[in-house]
Coordinates of C-alpha atoms and ligand atoms in Angstrom, one line a residue:
X1 CA 11.4 17.6 -22.0
X2 CA 14.7 18.6 -20.4
X3 CA 16.7 16.4 -18.0
X4 CA 16.0 18.9 -15.3
X5 CA 12.2 18.6 -15.8
X6 CA 12.3 14.9 -15.8
X7 CA 14.4 14.8 -12.6
X8 CA 12.0 17.2 -10.9
X9 CA 9.1 15.0 -11.7
X10 CA 10.9 11.8 -10.7
X11 CA 11.9 13.5 -7.5
X12 CA 8.2 13.9 -6.7
X13 CA 7.6 10.3 -7.5
X14 CA 10.2 9.0 -5.0
X15 CA 9.5 11.6 -2.4
X16 CA 7.1 9.4 -0.4
X17 CA 9.9 6.9 -0.1
X18 CA 12.5 9.3 1.2
X19 CA 12.9 7.7 4.6
X20 CA 13.6 4.3 3.1
X21 CA 16.0 5.9 0.6
X22 CA 17.8 7.7 3.4
X23 CA 18.2 4.5 5.4
X24 CA 19.4 2.8 2.3
X25 CA 22.0 5.5 1.7
X26 CA 23.3 5.3 5.3
X27 CA 23.6 1.5 4.8
X28 CA 25.5 2.3 1.6
X29 CA 27.9 4.6 3.3
X30 CA 28.6 1.8 5.8
X31 CA 29.3 -0.5 2.9
X32 CA 31.7 2.1 1.4
X33 CA 33.4 2.5 4.8
X34 CA 33.9 -1.2 5.3
X35 CA 35.3 -1.5 1.7
X36 CA 37.8 1.2 2.6
X37 CA 38.7 -0.6 5.8
X38 CA 39.3 -3.9 3.9
X39 CA 41.8 -2.2 1.6
X40 CA 43.5 -0.5 4.6
X41 CA 43.9 -3.8 6.4
X42 CA 46.2 -5.1 3.6
X43 CA 48.8 -2.7 4.8
X44 CA 48.7 -4.1 8.4
X45 CA 48.6 -7.6 7.0
X46 CA 51.8 -7.2 5.1
X47 CA 53.7 -4.8 7.3
X48 CA 52.8 -6.1 10.8
X49 CA 52.4 -9.9 10.1
X50 CA 54.6 -10.6 7.2
X51 CA 57.4 -8.1 7.8
X52 CA 57.3 -7.6 11.6
X53 CA 55.9 -11.1 12.5
X54 CA 53.6 -9.6 15.1
X55 CA 51.8 -12.7 16.7
X56 CA 49.2 -10.8 18.6
X57 CA 48.1 -9.1 15.5
X58 CA 48.0 -12.4 13.7
X59 CA 45.3 -13.4 16.2
X60 CA 43.4 -10.1 16.0
X61 CA 43.4 -9.7 12.2
X62 CA 41.2 -12.7 11.3
X63 CA 38.6 -11.6 13.9
X64 CA 38.6 -8.1 12.4
X65 CA 38.3 -9.5 8.9
X66 CA 35.3 -11.7 9.9
X67 CA 33.6 -8.8 11.7
X68 CA 34.1 -6.4 8.7
X69 CA 32.8 -8.9 6.2
X70 CA 29.9 -9.7 8.4
X71 CA 28.9 -6.1 9.0
X72 CA 29.4 -5.2 5.4
X73 CA 27.1 -8.1 4.4
X74 CA 24.4 -6.9 6.8
X75 CA 24.6 -3.3 5.5
X76 CA 24.6 -4.5 1.9
X77 CA 21.5 -6.6 2.5
X78 CA 19.7 -3.6 4.1
X79 CA 20.4 -1.2 1.3
X80 CA 19.7 -3.6 -1.6
X81 CA 16.4 -4.8 -0.1
X82 CA 15.3 -1.3 0.6
X83 CA 16.2 -0.1 -2.9
X84 CA 14.3 -3.1 -4.4
X85 CA 11.3 -2.2 -2.3
X86 CA 11.4 1.5 -3.4
X87 CA 12.0 0.5 -7.0
X88 CA 9.1 -1.9 -7.1
X89 CA 6.8 0.5 -5.4
X90 CA 7.7 3.1 -8.0
X91 CA 6.9 0.6 -10.7
X92 CA 3.5 -0.1 -9.1
X93 CA 2.7 3.5 -8.6
X94 CA 3.6 4.4 -12.2
X95 CA 1.6 1.5 -13.7
X96 CA -1.4 2.4 -11.7
X97 CA -1.1 6.0 -12.6
X98 CA -0.8 5.3 -16.4
X99 CA -3.6 2.8 -16.2
X100 CA -6.0 5.3 -14.5
X101 CA -4.8 8.0 -16.8
X102 CA -5.5 6.2 -20.1
X103 CA -9.0 5.3 -18.8
X104 CA -9.8 9.0 -18.5
X105 CA -9.2 9.5 -22.2
X106 CA -11.9 9.8 -24.8
X107 CA -12.6 7.5 -27.7
X108 CA -10.4 9.6 -30.0
X109 CA -7.3 8.8 -27.9
X110 CA -7.9 5.1 -28.3
X111 CA -8.6 5.5 -32.0
X112 CA -5.1 7.0 -32.4
X113 CA -3.0 5.1 -29.8
X114 CA -2.3 1.5 -30.7
X115 CA -3.0 -1.0 -28.0
X116 CA 0.5 -2.6 -28.2
X117 CA 2.1 0.8 -27.7
X118 CA 0.1 1.5 -24.6
X119 CA 0.9 -1.9 -23.2
X120 CA 4.7 -1.5 -23.9
X121 CA 4.6 1.8 -22.1
X122 CA 3.0 0.3 -19.0
X123 CA 5.1 -2.8 -19.0
X124 CA 8.5 -2.2 -20.4
X125 CA 9.1 1.6 -20.3
X126 CA 8.1 1.6 -16.6
X127 CA 10.5 -1.2 -15.9
X128 CA 13.3 0.8 -17.5
X129 CA 12.3 3.8 -15.5
X130 CA 12.5 1.8 -12.3
X131 CA 16.0 0.5 -13.2
X132 CA 17.1 4.1 -13.5
X133 CA 15.4 5.3 -10.3
X134 CA 16.4 2.5 -7.9
X135 CA 19.6 1.0 -9.3
X136 CA 21.2 3.8 -11.1
X137 CA 20.4 7.1 -9.3
X138 CA 21.1 5.4 -6.0
X139 CA 24.0 3.4 -7.4
X140 CA 25.7 6.6 -8.3
X141 CA 25.4 7.8 -4.7
X142 CA 26.9 4.6 -3.4
X143 CA 29.7 4.6 -5.9
X144 CA 30.4 8.2 -5.1
X145 CA 30.9 7.4 -1.4
X146 CA 32.9 4.4 -2.3
X147 CA 35.3 6.4 -4.5
X148 CA 35.6 9.1 -1.9
X149 CA 36.3 6.7 1.0
X150 CA 38.8 4.7 -1.0
X151 CA 40.5 7.8 -2.4
X152 CA 40.7 9.0 1.1
X153 CA 42.6 5.8 2.1
X154 CA 44.8 6.2 -1.0
X155 CA 45.8 9.8 -0.2
X156 CA 46.3 9.1 3.5
X157 CA 48.8 6.3 2.6
X158 CA 50.7 8.0 -0.2
X159 CA 49.6 11.3 -1.6
X160 CA 52.2 11.4 -4.3
X161 CA 51.2 8.1 -5.8
X162 CA 47.6 9.1 -5.4
X163 CA 48.1 11.9 -7.8
X164 CA 48.1 9.3 -10.5
X165 CA 44.3 8.9 -10.0
X166 CA 43.9 12.5 -11.2
X167 CA 45.3 11.4 -14.6
X168 CA 43.3 8.3 -14.8
X169 CA 39.9 9.5 -13.7
X170 CA 39.4 12.2 -16.4
X171 CA 40.6 9.8 -19.1
X172 CA 38.0 7.3 -17.9
X173 CA 35.3 9.9 -17.8
X174 CA 35.5 10.6 -21.5
X175 CA 34.0 7.3 -22.8
X176 CA 31.4 7.4 -20.0
X177 CA 29.9 10.7 -21.3
X178 CA 30.4 9.7 -24.9
X179 CA 28.6 6.3 -24.6
X180 CA 25.9 7.8 -22.4
X181 CA 24.6 10.0 -25.3
X182 CA 24.6 7.0 -27.7
X183 CA 22.7 4.8 -25.2
X184 CA 20.0 7.4 -24.8
X185 CA 19.4 7.8 -28.5
X186 CA 19.4 4.0 -29.1
X187 CA 17.0 3.4 -26.2
X188 CA 14.4 5.7 -27.8
X189 CA 14.5 3.9 -31.1
X190 CA 14.7 0.5 -29.3
X191 CA 11.6 1.1 -27.3
X192 CA 9.7 2.3 -30.3
X193 CA 10.5 -1.1 -32.0
X194 CA 9.5 -2.9 -28.8
X195 CA 6.1 -1.1 -29.0
X196 CA 5.8 -2.2 -32.7
X197 CA 6.5 -5.8 -31.6
X198 CA 3.7 -5.7 -29.1
X199 CA 1.4 -4.0 -31.7
X200 CA 1.9 -6.9 -34.1
X201 CA 1.5 -9.4 -31.3
X202 CA -1.7 -7.9 -30.1
X203 CA -3.2 -7.6 -33.6
X204 CA -2.4 -11.0 -34.8
X205 CA -3.3 -12.8 -31.5
X206 CA -6.7 -11.1 -31.2
X207 CA -7.2 -11.3 -34.9
X208 CA -6.0 -14.9 -35.2
X209 CA -9.3 -16.1 -36.9
X210 CA -8.8 -13.7 -39.8
X211 CA -5.1 -14.6 -40.0
X212 CA -6.2 -18.3 -40.4
X213 CA -9.1 -17.6 -42.7
X214 CA -6.9 -15.8 -45.1
X215 CA -4.0 -18.2 -44.5
X216 CA -1.8 -15.3 -43.7
X217 CA 0.4 -17.1 -41.1
X218 CA 3.4 -16.9 -43.3
X219 CA 2.8 -13.3 -44.2
X220 CA 2.4 -12.4 -40.5
X221 CA 5.4 -14.5 -39.8
X222 CA 7.5 -12.4 -42.2
X223 CA 6.0 -9.2 -40.9
X224 CA 6.9 -10.2 -37.4
X225 CA 10.3 -11.4 -38.4
X226 CA 11.0 -8.1 -40.1
X227 CA 10.0 -6.4 -36.9
X228 CA 12.0 -8.5 -34.5
X229 CA 15.0 -8.2 -36.8
X230 CA 14.8 -4.4 -36.6
X231 CA 14.7 -4.8 -32.9
X232 CA 17.7 -7.2 -33.1
X233 CA 19.8 -4.8 -35.1
X234 CA 19.2 -2.0 -32.7
X235 CA 19.8 -4.1 -29.7
X236 CA 23.1 -5.3 -31.2
X237 CA 24.2 -1.8 -31.9
X238 CA 23.5 -1.0 -28.2
X239 CA 25.3 -4.2 -27.3
X240 CA 28.3 -3.3 -29.4
X241 CA 28.9 -0.1 -27.3
X242 CA 28.0 -1.9 -24.1
X243 CA 30.5 -4.7 -24.7
X244 CA 33.1 -2.2 -25.8
X245 CA 32.8 -0.2 -22.6
X246 CA 34.1 -2.9 -20.2
X247 CA 37.4 -3.8 -21.9
X248 CA 38.0 -0.1 -22.6
X249 CA 37.6 0.8 -19.0
X250 CA 39.7 -2.2 -18.0
X251 CA 42.5 -1.1 -20.3
X252 CA 42.5 2.4 -18.9
X253 CA 42.7 0.8 -15.4
X254 CA 45.6 -1.4 -16.5
X255 CA 47.5 1.7 -17.7
X256 CA 47.0 3.2 -14.2
X257 CA 48.2 0.0 -12.5
X258 CA 51.3 0.0 -14.8
X259 CA 52.0 3.6 -13.8
X260 CA 51.6 2.8 -10.1
X261 CA 53.9 -0.2 -10.4
X262 CA 56.5 2.0 -12.0
X263 CA 56.3 4.9 -9.6
X264 CA 55.4 2.9 -6.5
X265 CA 58.0 0.2 -7.2
X266 CA 60.6 2.9 -7.3
X267 CA 59.5 4.3 -4.0
X268 CA 59.6 0.8 -2.3
X269 CA 63.1 0.1 -3.8
X270 CA 64.2 3.6 -2.8
X271 CA 62.9 3.0 0.8
X272 CA 60.3 5.9 0.9
X273 CA 57.4 3.4 1.0
X274 CA 56.8 0.0 2.7
X275 CA 55.6 -3.0 0.7
X276 CA 52.5 -2.9 2.9
X277 CA 51.7 0.6 1.8
X278 CA 52.3 -0.3 -1.8
X279 CA 49.9 -3.2 -1.8
X280 CA 47.3 -1.6 0.3
X281 CA 47.5 1.4 -2.0
X282 CA 47.1 -0.8 -5.1
X283 CA 44.2 -2.7 -3.5
X284 CA 42.5 0.6 -2.6
X285 CA 43.0 2.0 -6.0
X286 CA 41.7 -1.1 -7.8
X287 CA 38.7 -1.0 -5.5
X288 CA 38.2 2.7 -6.2
X289 CA 38.3 2.0 -9.9
X290 CA 35.5 -0.6 -9.7
X291 CA 32.7 1.9 -9.2
X292 CA 34.2 4.1 -11.8
X293 CA 33.9 1.3 -14.3
X294 CA 30.4 0.7 -13.0
X295 CA 29.5 4.3 -13.8
X296 CA 29.5 3.5 -17.5
X297 CA 26.9 0.7 -16.9
X298 CA 24.9 2.9 -14.6
X299 CA 25.0 5.7 -17.0
X300 CA 23.5 3.7 -19.8
X301 CA 20.7 2.6 -17.4
X302 CA 20.1 6.2 -16.5
X303 CA 20.0 7.3 -20.1
X304 CA 17.6 4.5 -21.0
X305 CA 15.5 5.4 -17.9
X306 CA 15.4 9.1 -18.9
X307 CA 14.3 8.2 -22.4
X308 CA 11.6 5.9 -21.0
X309 CA 10.5 8.7 -18.6
X310 CA 10.1 11.0 -21.6
X311 CA 7.8 8.5 -23.2
X312 CA 5.8 7.7 -20.1
X313 CA 5.3 11.4 -19.3
X314 CA 4.3 12.1 -22.9
X315 CA 1.3 9.8 -22.3
X316 CA 0.6 11.1 -18.8
X317 CA 0.7 14.7 -20.2
X318 CA -2.1 14.1 -22.7
X319 CA -4.9 16.0 -21.1
X320 CA -8.2 14.0 -21.4
X321 CA -10.2 15.7 -24.1
X322 CA -13.3 15.1 -22.1
X323 CA -13.6 15.6 -18.4
X324 CA -15.9 17.1 -15.8
X325 CA -16.1 20.8 -15.6
X326 CA -15.0 22.2 -12.2
X327 CA -18.6 23.1 -11.4
X328 CA -20.2 20.2 -13.1
X329 CA -23.6 19.4 -11.7
X330 CA -25.2 16.0 -11.2
X331 CA -27.7 15.3 -14.0
X332 CA -31.1 14.6 -12.4
X333 CA -33.0 11.5 -13.5
X334 CA -34.0 11.9 -17.2
X335 CA -37.6 13.0 -17.5
X336 CA -38.6 15.1 -20.6
X337 CA -36.4 15.2 -23.7
X338 CA -33.0 14.9 -25.4
X339 CA -32.3 17.8 -27.8
X340 CA -29.6 18.0 -30.5
X341 CA -29.1 21.6 -31.4
X342 CA -27.3 22.8 -34.5
X343 CA -24.9 19.9 -34.1
X344 CA -21.9 19.5 -36.4
X345 CA -19.1 17.0 -35.7
X346 CA -15.7 16.5 -37.3
X347 CA -13.1 13.9 -36.5
X348 CA -9.7 15.6 -36.1
X349 CA -11.1 18.9 -37.3
X350 CA -11.5 17.5 -40.8
X351 CA -14.6 17.5 -43.0
X352 CA -17.9 17.3 -41.1
X353 CA -19.3 13.8 -40.7
X354 CA -22.4 15.3 -39.1
X355 CA -23.6 18.7 -40.1
X356 CA -26.3 20.9 -38.6
X357 CA -28.3 18.2 -36.9
X358 CA -31.4 19.5 -35.1
X359 CA -33.5 16.8 -33.4
X360 CA -35.7 16.5 -30.3
X361 CA -36.3 13.1 -28.8
X362 CA -39.1 13.2 -26.2
X363 CA -38.9 10.8 -23.3
X364 CA -40.3 7.3 -24.1
X365 CA -39.8 7.6 -27.8
X366 CA -38.2 4.8 -29.8
X367 CA -36.2 6.6 -32.4
X368 CA -34.9 4.5 -35.2
X369 CA -31.8 5.8 -37.1
X370 CA -31.3 4.3 -40.6
X371 CA -29.2 5.1 -43.6
X372 CA -26.2 4.0 -45.7
X373 CA -23.1 3.0 -43.8
X374 CA -20.7 5.7 -43.2
X375 CA -23.6 8.2 -42.9
X376 CA -22.8 9.1 -39.4
X377 CA -25.3 7.1 -37.3
X378 CA -22.7 5.6 -34.8
X379 CA -21.0 9.0 -34.5
X380 CA -24.4 10.6 -33.6
X381 CA -25.1 8.1 -30.8
X382 CA -21.5 8.2 -29.5
X383 CA -22.0 11.9 -28.8
X384 CA -24.9 11.4 -26.4
X385 CA -22.7 9.7 -23.6
X386 CA -19.9 12.1 -24.5
X387 CA -17.6 9.5 -25.8
X388 CA -16.6 12.1 -28.4
X389 CA -16.4 15.8 -27.6
X390 CA -18.7 18.2 -29.4
X391 CA -17.2 21.5 -30.5
X392 CA -20.1 22.9 -32.7
X393 CA -23.6 22.8 -31.4
X394 CA -24.9 21.1 -28.3
X395 CA -26.9 18.2 -26.8
X396 CA -29.3 19.0 -24.1
X397 CA -30.9 16.6 -21.7
X398 CA -34.0 18.0 -20.0
X399 CA -32.7 21.4 -21.1
X400 CA -29.2 20.9 -19.5
X401 CA -26.1 20.9 -21.8
X402 CA -24.4 17.5 -21.3
X403 CA -21.1 19.4 -21.0
X404 CA -22.3 21.0 -17.8
X405 CA -23.0 17.7 -15.9
X406 CA -20.6 15.1 -14.5
X407 CA -19.7 12.3 -16.9
X408 CA -20.6 9.7 -14.2
X409 CA -24.2 11.1 -13.8
X410 CA -24.6 11.3 -17.5
X411 CA -23.3 7.9 -18.4
X412 CA -25.2 6.2 -15.5
X413 CA -28.4 7.1 -17.3
X414 CA -27.4 5.5 -20.6
X415 CA -27.2 1.8 -21.5
X416 CA -25.6 0.7 -24.7
X417 CA -25.6 -2.4 -26.8
X418 CA -23.3 -2.3 -29.8
X419 CA -22.8 -4.4 -32.8
X420 CA -19.4 -5.5 -31.6
X421 CA -20.2 -7.3 -28.3
X422 CA -17.7 -6.4 -25.7
X423 CA -17.4 -9.0 -23.1
X424 CA -14.7 -9.7 -20.6
X425 CA -12.8 -12.9 -19.9
X426 CA -14.8 -13.5 -16.7
X427 CA -17.9 -15.5 -15.6
X428 CA -21.2 -14.9 -17.3
X429 CA -22.5 -13.6 -14.0
X430 CA -19.8 -11.0 -13.7
X431 CA -20.2 -9.9 -17.3
X432 CA -23.9 -9.3 -16.7
X433 CA -23.3 -7.6 -13.4
X434 CA -20.5 -5.4 -14.9
X435 CA -22.4 -2.2 -14.2
X436 CA -23.3 -3.2 -10.7
X437 CA -21.1 -5.8 -9.1
X438 CA -23.3 -5.8 -5.9
X439 CA -26.4 -6.9 -7.9
X440 CA -28.2 -9.8 -6.2
X441 CA -28.2 -13.1 -8.1
X442 CA -32.0 -12.9 -8.5
X443 CA -31.6 -9.6 -10.4
X444 CA -29.0 -11.2 -12.6
X445 CA -31.2 -14.1 -13.4
X446 CA -34.2 -11.8 -14.1
X447 CA -32.0 -9.8 -16.5
X448 CA -30.8 -13.0 -18.2
X449 CA -34.4 -14.1 -18.6
X450 CA -35.5 -10.8 -20.1
X451 CA -32.6 -11.1 -22.5
X452 CA -33.7 -14.6 -23.5
X453 CA -30.4 -15.8 -22.3
X454 CA -31.3 -17.7 -19.2
X455 CA -31.8 -21.1 -20.8
X456 CA -28.5 -21.3 -22.8
X457 CA -26.6 -19.9 -19.8
X458 CA -28.0 -22.7 -17.6
X459 CA -26.9 -25.2 -20.2
X460 CA -23.2 -23.9 -20.1
X461 CA -20.8 -26.2 -18.2
X462 CA -20.8 -24.1 -15.0
X463 CA -24.0 -22.1 -15.7
X464 CA -23.7 -18.5 -14.6
X465 CA -20.1 -19.3 -13.3
X466 CA -18.8 -20.3 -16.7
X467 CA -15.8 -18.3 -17.8
X468 CA -16.6 -17.1 -21.3
X469 CA -13.1 -16.5 -22.8
X470 CA -11.6 -13.3 -24.1
X471 CA -14.2 -11.2 -25.8
X472 CA -16.7 -14.0 -25.1
X473 CA -14.8 -16.3 -27.5
X474 CA -16.5 -19.4 -26.1
X475 CA -20.0 -18.2 -27.0
X476 CA -21.8 -17.9 -30.3
X477 CA -22.4 -14.4 -31.7
X478 CA -26.0 -14.4 -30.7
X479 CA -25.3 -15.7 -27.2
X480 CA -22.7 -13.0 -26.6
X481 CA -25.2 -10.4 -27.9
X482 CA -27.9 -11.6 -25.5
X483 CA -25.4 -11.4 -22.6
X484 CA -24.6 -7.8 -23.5
X485 CA -28.3 -7.1 -23.6
X486 CA -28.8 -8.7 -20.2
X487 CA -26.0 -6.4 -19.0
X488 CA -27.9 -3.4 -20.4
X489 CA -31.2 -4.6 -18.8
X490 CA -29.6 -4.9 -15.4
X491 CA -28.2 -1.4 -15.7
X492 CA -31.8 -0.2 -16.0
X493 CA -30.9 3.1 -17.4
X494 CA -33.7 5.4 -18.8
X495 CA -31.8 6.1 -22.1
X496 CA -30.9 3.2 -24.3
X497 CA -28.6 3.1 -27.4
X498 CA -28.8 0.1 -29.7
X499 CA -26.2 0.3 -32.4
X500 CA -26.8 -2.5 -34.9
X501 CA -27.3 -4.8 -32.0
X502 CA -28.7 -7.6 -34.2
X503 CA -27.0 -7.1 -37.5
X504 CA -24.5 -9.9 -37.0
X505 CA -27.1 -12.6 -36.1
X506 CA -28.8 -15.3 -38.0
X507 CA -32.6 -15.1 -38.3
X508 CA -33.2 -17.6 -35.5
X509 CA -31.1 -15.9 -32.9
X510 CA -32.1 -12.5 -34.3
X511 CA -35.7 -13.4 -33.4
X512 CA -34.6 -14.2 -29.8
X513 CA -32.5 -11.1 -29.5
X514 CA -35.3 -9.0 -31.0
X515 CA -37.6 -10.2 -28.2
X516 CA -34.9 -9.5 -25.7
X517 CA -34.6 -6.0 -27.1
X518 CA -38.3 -5.4 -27.0
X519 CA -38.2 -6.2 -23.3
X520 CA -35.3 -3.8 -22.9
X521 CA -36.9 -0.9 -24.8
X522 CA -40.0 -1.0 -22.6
X523 CA -40.5 2.4 -20.8
X524 CA -37.2 3.7 -22.1
X525 CA -36.1 6.4 -24.5
X526 CA -34.3 4.4 -27.2
X527 CA -32.0 5.2 -30.1
X528 CA -32.0 2.2 -32.3
X529 CA -29.7 2.0 -35.3
X530 CA -30.8 -0.9 -37.4
X531 CA -29.4 -2.4 -40.5
X532 CA -32.4 -4.7 -41.0
X533 CA -35.4 -2.4 -41.5
X534 CA -37.8 -5.2 -40.4
X535 CA -36.6 -4.7 -36.9
X536 CA -37.7 -1.1 -36.6
X537 CA -41.1 -1.0 -38.3
X538 CA -42.6 -0.3 -34.8
X539 CA -40.4 2.6 -34.0
X540 CA -42.4 5.7 -33.1
X541 CA -40.2 7.7 -35.5
X542 CA -37.6 6.8 -38.1
X543 CA -34.9 9.3 -39.2
X544 CA -32.7 8.7 -42.3
X545 CA -29.2 9.9 -41.9
X546 CA -27.2 10.2 -45.1
X547 CA -23.8 12.0 -45.5
X548 CA -24.1 13.5 -42.1
X549 CA -27.6 15.0 -42.5
X550 CA -31.1 14.0 -41.5
X551 CA -32.6 13.7 -44.9
X552 CA -36.0 12.3 -44.0
X553 CA -38.1 11.5 -40.9
X554 CA -41.5 10.0 -40.1
X555 CA -43.1 6.7 -39.4
X556 CA -42.6 3.6 -41.5
X557 CA -45.9 4.2 -43.4
X558 CA -45.4 7.9 -44.1
X559 CA -41.8 7.3 -45.3
X560 CA -42.8 4.5 -47.6
X561 CA -45.6 6.7 -48.9
X562 CA -43.1 9.4 -49.5
X563 CA -41.1 7.3 -51.9
X564 CA -37.8 8.8 -50.9
X565 CA -34.5 7.5 -49.4
X566 CA -36.3 5.2 -46.9
X567 CA -38.4 3.6 -49.6
X568 CA -35.3 3.1 -51.6
X569 CA -33.5 1.4 -48.7
X570 CA -36.5 -0.7 -47.9
X571 CA -37.0 -1.9 -51.5
X572 CA -33.4 -2.8 -51.8
X573 CA -33.7 -5.1 -48.8
X574 CA -37.1 -6.7 -49.6
X575 CA -37.3 -6.9 -53.4
Ligands
ADP601 N1 -12.4 7.6 -35.4 C1 -12.7 8.1 -36.6 N2 -11.8 9.0 -37.1 C2 -12.1 9.6 -38.3 N3 -13.2 9.3 -39.1 C3 -14.1 8.5 -38.6 C4 -13.9 7.8 -37.3 N4 -14.9 7.0 -37.1 C5 -15.8 7.2 -38.1 N5 -15.2 8.1 -39.0 C6 -15.9 8.5 -40.3 O1 -17.1 9.1 -40.0 C7 -18.1 8.8 -40.9 C8 -19.3 8.3 -40.2 O2 -19.0 7.1 -39.5 P1 -20.1 6.3 -38.6 O3 -20.7 7.3 -37.7 O4 -19.4 5.1 -38.1 O5 -21.1 5.8 -39.7 P2 -22.3 4.8 -39.6 O6 -22.5 4.3 -38.2 O7 -23.5 5.5 -40.1 O8 -22.0 3.7 -40.5 C9 -17.5 7.8 -41.8 O9 -17.2 8.4 -43.0 C10 -16.2 7.3 -41.2 O10 -15.2 7.1 -42.1
MG602 MG1 -22.2 2.4 -37.4

């Protein structure tokens, strides 16, 4: 992405805040003007009061000084607070935009993009971007005005001396440009390392039980130490240039002052300039040099911001793989059948994990899907709610291709319970009501009862208002599973997908969960993937999926009689 493209896009981002920015800039121009006036007053102070001993002016000058400092302070406050507001608003807008954008993405996006990377984009890159927008871009405008006003004062007082600034400014510009390039390059690598830091953090914190179980604390400590050290080295490289900038700019400034003392001193001694002019001139030039020095700092912020913008836009530019067609219809309530037609699926266009699946599931059927792990069962069921995009073949619901209907209307008709219970760090009540926050308490209780979860929920410290911890950490596996079943029951969708919903449970809680599932399957069309074959004996049909193909189908009895794959699986479990 070129700088121009980035600026064009950022311009659109700040456009809604243009009025505030305009007021901020006017206030800034006032600040620049007052700074110029301050420098100019040094001339009157020296010439009128010290040299001419003007007593009237002695009374007037302190009042003018107070007035100027006061007004400058007010203008300063107005512009800084407005910039802060615009900057923080930009941060808020960007974070929201990225958040909403990543939630439009399909499963494959999340499979590829590490959580920590996404988090560092939203948190730290956006902050860098804000620095660039509010501090730096606007800071440049302020500094520009300040330099113009002060140089105006300088030239007005003594244009010959002022020519010195034309020697100094280009010399000072060289390191500004040179360092700017370095900062941008470093910022990109630094932010990549920041993302890696958050990835390790996220993995080890959420996976802390495994870290403990394998006593990998030291190993993870070393891995993290390696990562933060890489970040340290990069940051220090950046710091080296940053710390070099200031003294370098000071030195260049010092050379300029030396030149002015030499030439200006000659003029004062020769009588062509007053001491007042000389000091005012020096004050103004030193004041004018301040923002020039600041430009190096601002430039590094801008370079970092541009690099951050590139990364943020890289994410925002990922088109969601799956989205509603322009003319997507609303899927009417499910009534007759779900059809898989010549369906082949590949992850990342590699070898097919499902090939040429043809299957019709009539409404009301309980279809069990069994087979060795890695066979493609989960992939098959993830295709129904369009979590993954189908490129070969199609899935039809009541004869309508699921690609022709809105995602919302499709997904509202599907409830899912997966092996990995996904619960939020919220109350039991809100977890059950996740699909319908308006659900009356009675409905939530009924769902909990049907899920065989009511009794244990009542026994929790705060009952339905108990916060269950991240991912349901304060519940047992079976309890969490039953809450996610209650959530599916409350959703009351006609199509149900159960992906190994009981495989992680002990026999006792499995029996409870099994009863809960039977309640859930009543009057629904169900896909049930089961690890334990005992749980699916009553299915109306069983299909065996192996290496991406349906190798057998029938009822439990017919498949046992057939003495094929199913019987093999069954015997492995029960003999
Ligand atoms: N996100 C993914 N990217 C690439 N390959 C995947 C992904 N998820 C699953 N697979 C592969 O697809 C195959 C089928 O996986 P899956 O549908 O999860 O099997 P099952 O549920 O039957 O155990 C496996 O070989 C697996 O390695
Ligand atoms: Mg699976």
